[in-house]
């Protein structure tokens, strides 16, 4: 079966990002945070290092729908959309969803987004990317 993992990332190139404030305002504990200074020196020198506040789903077996995984993250932000939009504006954050799909035995998950997924991503001005790995 395919394994699907979804990451939601709030990122910024600004140096004065306070992850604690973001966590307190959203009342959501991130899976991880990464400061620009944690990136390799080459990434910092090239200007591609970011401050990142990340939520990710588990890399479960038997995931047959990426929209269900996105729902898991989306549900965390239910009723907090305005707060999230304010943080995005105040801290010049970028919202990104990354969907990582590991296909095994030619069993692909359903690769569609629901209207609710699209509405939420549009509402917070989020980007989405897909990485597909086939064994």
JSON list of N, CA, C and O in Angstrom, two decimals, residues 43-67:
[
{"chain": "A", "resi": 43, "resn": "UNK", "atom": "N", "xyz": [23.05, 26.94, 2.18]},
{"chain": "A", "resi": 43, "resn": "UNK", "atom": "CA", "xyz": [21.67, 27.40, 2.02]},
{"chain": "A", "resi": 43, "resn": "UNK", "atom": "C", "xyz": [21.50, 28.81, 2.57]},
{"chain": "A", "resi": 43, "resn": "UNK", "atom": "O", "xyz": [20.79, 29.64, 1.98]},
{"chain": "A", "resi": 44, "resn": "UNK", "atom": "N", "xyz": [22.17, 29.08, 3.68]},
{"chain": "A", "resi": 44, "resn": "UNK", "atom": "CA", "xyz": [22.10, 30.42, 4.28]},
{"chain": "A", "resi": 44, "resn": "UNK", "atom": "C", "xyz": [22.76, 31.42, 3.34]},
{"chain": "A", "resi": 44, "resn": "UNK", "atom": "O", "xyz": [22.19, 32.48, 3.05]},
{"chain": "A", "resi": 45, "resn": "UNK", "atom": "N", "xyz": [23.94, 31.08, 2.83]},
{"chain": "A", "resi": 45, "resn": "UNK", "atom": "CA", "xyz": [24.67, 31.97, 1.92]},
{"chain": "A", "resi": 45, "resn": "UNK", "atom": "C", "xyz": [23.89, 32.24, 0.64]},
{"chain": "A", "resi": 45, "resn": "UNK", "atom": "O", "xyz": [23.95, 33.35, 0.10]},
{"chain": "A", "resi": 46, "resn": "UNK", "atom": "N", "xyz": [23.16, 31.25, 0.16]},
{"chain": "A", "resi": 46, "resn": "UNK", "atom": "CA", "xyz": [22.37, 31.42, -1.07]},
{"chain": "A", "resi": 46, "resn": "UNK", "atom": "C", "xyz": [21.05, 32.14, -0.83]},
{"chain": "A", "resi": 46, "resn": "UNK", "atom": "O", "xyz": [20.33, 32.47, -1.77]},
{"chain": "A", "resi": 47, "resn": "UNK", "atom": "N", "xyz": [20.72, 32.35, 0.45]},
{"chain": "A", "resi": 47, "resn": "UNK", "atom": "CA", "xyz": [19.49, 33.05, 0.78]},
{"chain": "A", "resi": 47, "resn": "UNK", "atom": "C", "xyz": [18.24, 32.21, 0.67]},
{"chain": "A", "resi": 47, "resn": "UNK", "atom": "O", "xyz": [17.13, 32.74, 0.56]},
{"chain": "A", "resi": 48, "resn": "UNK", "atom": "N", "xyz": [18.40, 30.89, 0.71]},
{"chain": "A", "resi": 48, "resn": "UNK", "atom": "CA", "xyz": [17.23, 30.01, 0.60]},
{"chain": "A", "resi": 48, "resn": "UNK", "atom": "C", "xyz": [16.83, 29.39, 1.94]},
{"chain": "A", "resi": 48, "resn": "UNK", "atom": "O", "xyz": [15.85, 28.66, 2.01]},
{"chain": "A", "resi": 49, "resn": "UNK", "atom": "N", "xyz": [17.57, 29.70, 2.98]},
{"chain": "A", "resi": 49, "resn": "UNK", "atom": "CA", "xyz": [17.22, 29.19, 4.32]},
{"chain": "A", "resi": 49, "resn": "UNK", "atom": "C", "xyz": [16.00, 29.96, 4.83]},
{"chain": "A", "resi": 49, "resn": "UNK", "atom": "O", "xyz": [15.85, 31.16, 4.56]},
{"chain": "A", "resi": 50, "resn": "UNK", "atom": "N", "xyz": [15.13, 29.27, 5.52]},
{"chain": "A", "resi": 50, "resn": "UNK", "atom": "CA", "xyz": [13.89, 29.85, 6.03]},
{"chain": "A", "resi": 50, "resn": "UNK", "atom": "C", "xyz": [13.69, 29.51, 7.49]},
{"chain": "A", "resi": 50, "resn": "UNK", "atom": "O", "xyz": [14.20, 28.51, 7.98]},
{"chain": "A", "resi": 51, "resn": "UNK", "atom": "N", "xyz": [12.90, 30.32, 8.17]},
{"chain": "A", "resi": 51, "resn": "UNK", "atom": "CA", "xyz": [12.37, 29.95, 9.47]},
{"chain": "A", "resi": 51, "resn": "UNK", "atom": "C", "xyz": [11.08, 29.19, 9.21]},
{"chain": "A", "resi": 51, "resn": "UNK", "atom": "O", "xyz": [10.23, 29.67, 8.45]},
{"chain": "A", "resi": 52, "resn": "UNK", "atom": "N", "xyz": [10.93, 28.01, 9.82]},
{"chain": "A", "resi": 52, "resn": "UNK", "atom": "CA", "xyz": [9.79, 27.16, 9.50]},
{"chain": "A", "resi": 52, "resn": "UNK", "atom": "C", "xyz": [9.10, 26.65, 10.76]},
{"chain": "A", "resi": 52, "resn": "UNK", "atom": "O", "xyz": [9.76, 26.15, 11.68]},
{"chain": "A", "resi": 53, "resn": "UNK", "atom": "N", "xyz": [7.79, 26.75, 10.77]},
{"chain": "A", "resi": 53, "resn": "UNK", "atom": "CA", "xyz": [6.90, 26.20, 11.81]},
{"chain": "A", "resi": 53, "resn": "UNK", "atom": "C", "xyz": [6.09, 25.12, 11.09]},
{"chain": "A", "resi": 53, "resn": "UNK", "atom": "O", "xyz": [5.37, 25.42, 10.13]},
{"chain": "A", "resi": 54, "resn": "UNK", "atom": "N", "xyz": [6.26, 23.86, 11.50]},
{"chain": "A", "resi": 54, "resn": "UNK", "atom": "CA", "xyz": [5.77, 22.73, 10.69]},
{"chain": "A", "resi": 54, "resn": "UNK", "atom": "C", "xyz": [4.83, 21.82, 11.47]},
{"chain": "A", "resi": 54, "resn": "UNK", "atom": "O", "xyz": [5.10, 21.47, 12.62]},
{"chain": "A", "resi": 55, "resn": "UNK", "atom": "N", "xyz": [3.76, 21.41, 10.80]},
{"chain": "A", "resi": 55, "resn": "UNK", "atom": "CA", "xyz": [2.86, 20.36, 11.29]},
{"chain": "A", "resi": 55, "resn": "UNK", "atom": "C", "xyz": [2.92, 19.25, 10.24]},
{"chain": "A", "resi": 55, "resn": "UNK", "atom": "O", "xyz": [2.85, 19.54, 9.03]},
{"chain": "A", "resi": 56, "resn": "UNK", "atom": "N", "xyz": [3.05, 18.01, 10.66]},
{"chain": "A", "resi": 56, "resn": "UNK", "atom": "CA", "xyz": [3.00, 16.93, 9.68]},
{"chain": "A", "resi": 56, "resn": "UNK", "atom": "C", "xyz": [2.21, 15.74, 10.21]},
{"chain": "A", "resi": 56, "resn": "UNK", "atom": "O", "xyz": [2.09, 15.55, 11.42]},
{"chain": "A", "resi": 57, "resn": "UNK", "atom": "N", "xyz": [1.65, 15.01, 9.28]},
{"chain": "A", "resi": 57, "resn": "UNK", "atom": "CA", "xyz": [0.89, 13.82, 9.62]},
{"chain": "A", "resi": 57, "resn": "UNK", "atom": "C", "xyz": [1.85, 12.65, 9.75]},
{"chain": "A", "resi": 57, "resn": "UNK", "atom": "O", "xyz": [3.00, 12.72, 9.33]},
{"chain": "A", "resi": 58, "resn": "UNK", "atom": "N", "xyz": [1.36, 11.57, 10.30]},
{"chain": "A", "resi": 58, "resn": "UNK", "atom": "CA", "xyz": [2.18, 10.36, 10.41]},
{"chain": "A", "resi": 58, "resn": "UNK", "atom": "C", "xyz": [2.27, 9.70, 9.04]},
{"chain": "A", "resi": 58, "resn": "UNK", "atom": "O", "xyz": [1.39, 9.84, 8.20]},
{"chain": "A", "resi": 59, "resn": "UNK", "atom": "N", "xyz": [3.35, 8.97, 8.84]},
{"chain": "A", "resi": 59, "resn": "UNK", "atom": "CA", "xyz": [3.56, 8.26, 7.58]},
{"chain": "A", "resi": 59, "resn": "UNK", "atom": "C", "xyz": [2.89, 6.88, 7.68]},
{"chain": "A", "resi": 59, "resn": "UNK", "atom": "O", "xyz": [3.55, 5.86, 7.78]},
{"chain": "A", "resi": 60, "resn": "UNK", "atom": "N", "xyz": [1.56, 6.89, 7.69]},
{"chain": "A", "resi": 60, "resn": "UNK", "atom": "CA", "xyz": [0.80, 5.66, 7.88]},
{"chain": "A", "resi": 60, "resn": "UNK", "atom": "C", "xyz": [0.81, 4.77, 6.66]},
{"chain": "A", "resi": 60, "resn": "UNK", "atom": "O", "xyz": [0.88, 5.24, 5.53]},
{"chain": "A", "resi": 61, "resn": "UNK", "atom": "N", "xyz": [0.69, 3.49, 6.90]},
{"chain": "A", "resi": 61, "resn": "UNK", "atom": "CA", "xyz": [0.44, 2.55, 5.82]},
{"chain": "A", "resi": 61, "resn": "UNK", "atom": "C", "xyz": [-1.03, 2.67, 5.42]},
{"chain": "A", "resi": 61, "resn": "UNK", "atom": "O", "xyz": [-1.85, 3.22, 6.15]},
{"chain": "A", "resi": 62, "resn": "UNK", "atom": "N", "xyz": [-1.36, 2.15, 4.29]},
{"chain": "A", "resi": 62, "resn": "UNK", "atom": "CA", "xyz": [-2.75, 2.00, 3.85]},
{"chain": "A", "resi": 62, "resn": "UNK", "atom": "C", "xyz": [-3.48, 3.32, 3.68]},
{"chain": "A", "resi": 62, "resn": "UNK", "atom": "O", "xyz": [-4.67, 3.40, 3.94]},
{"chain": "A", "resi": 63, "resn": "UNK", "atom": "N", "xyz": [-2.82, 4.34, 3.25]},
{"chain": "A", "resi": 63, "resn": "UNK", "atom": "CA", "xyz": [-3.50, 5.61, 3.00]},
{"chain": "A", "resi": 63, "resn": "UNK", "atom": "C", "xyz": [-3.90, 5.63, 1.53]},
{"chain": "A", "resi": 63, "resn": "UNK", "atom": "O", "xyz": [-3.05, 5.61, 0.66]},
{"chain": "A", "resi": 64, "resn": "UNK", "atom": "N", "xyz": [-5.19, 5.68, 1.29]},
{"chain": "A", "resi": 64, "resn": "UNK", "atom": "CA", "xyz": [-5.65, 5.64, -0.09]},
{"chain": "A", "resi": 64, "resn": "UNK", "atom": "C", "xyz": [-6.24, 6.97, -0.55]},
{"chain": "A", "resi": 64, "resn": "UNK", "atom": "O", "xyz": [-6.78, 7.06, -1.64]},
{"chain": "A", "resi": 65, "resn": "UNK", "atom": "N", "xyz": [-6.11, 8.03, 0.24]},
{"chain": "A", "resi": 65, "resn": "UNK", "atom": "CA", "xyz": [-6.65, 9.32, -0.16]},
{"chain": "A", "resi": 65, "resn": "UNK", "atom": "C", "xyz": [-5.83, 10.46, 0.46]},
{"chain": "A", "resi": 65, "resn": "UNK", "atom": "O", "xyz": [-5.75, 10.58, 1.67]},
{"chain": "A", "resi": 66, "resn": "UNK", "atom": "N", "xyz": [-5.23, 11.28, -0.41]},
{"chain": "A", "resi": 66, "resn": "UNK", "atom": "CA", "xyz": [-4.44, 12.39, 0.13]},
{"chain": "A", "resi": 66, "resn": "UNK", "atom": "C", "xyz": [-5.35, 13.44, 0.76]},
{"chain": "A", "resi": 66, "resn": "UNK", "atom": "O", "xyz": [-4.94, 14.12, 1.69]},
{"chain": "A", "resi": 67, "resn": "UNK", "atom": "N", "xyz": [-6.58, 13.57, 0.28]},
{"chain": "A", "resi": 67, "resn": "UNK", "atom": "CA", "xyz": [-7.48, 14.58, 0.85]},
{"chain": "A", "resi": 67, "resn": "UNK", "atom": "C", "xyz": [-7.77, 14.28, 2.32]},
{"chain": "A", "resi": 67, "resn": "UNK", "atom": "O", "xyz": [-7.91, 15.20, 3.13]}
]
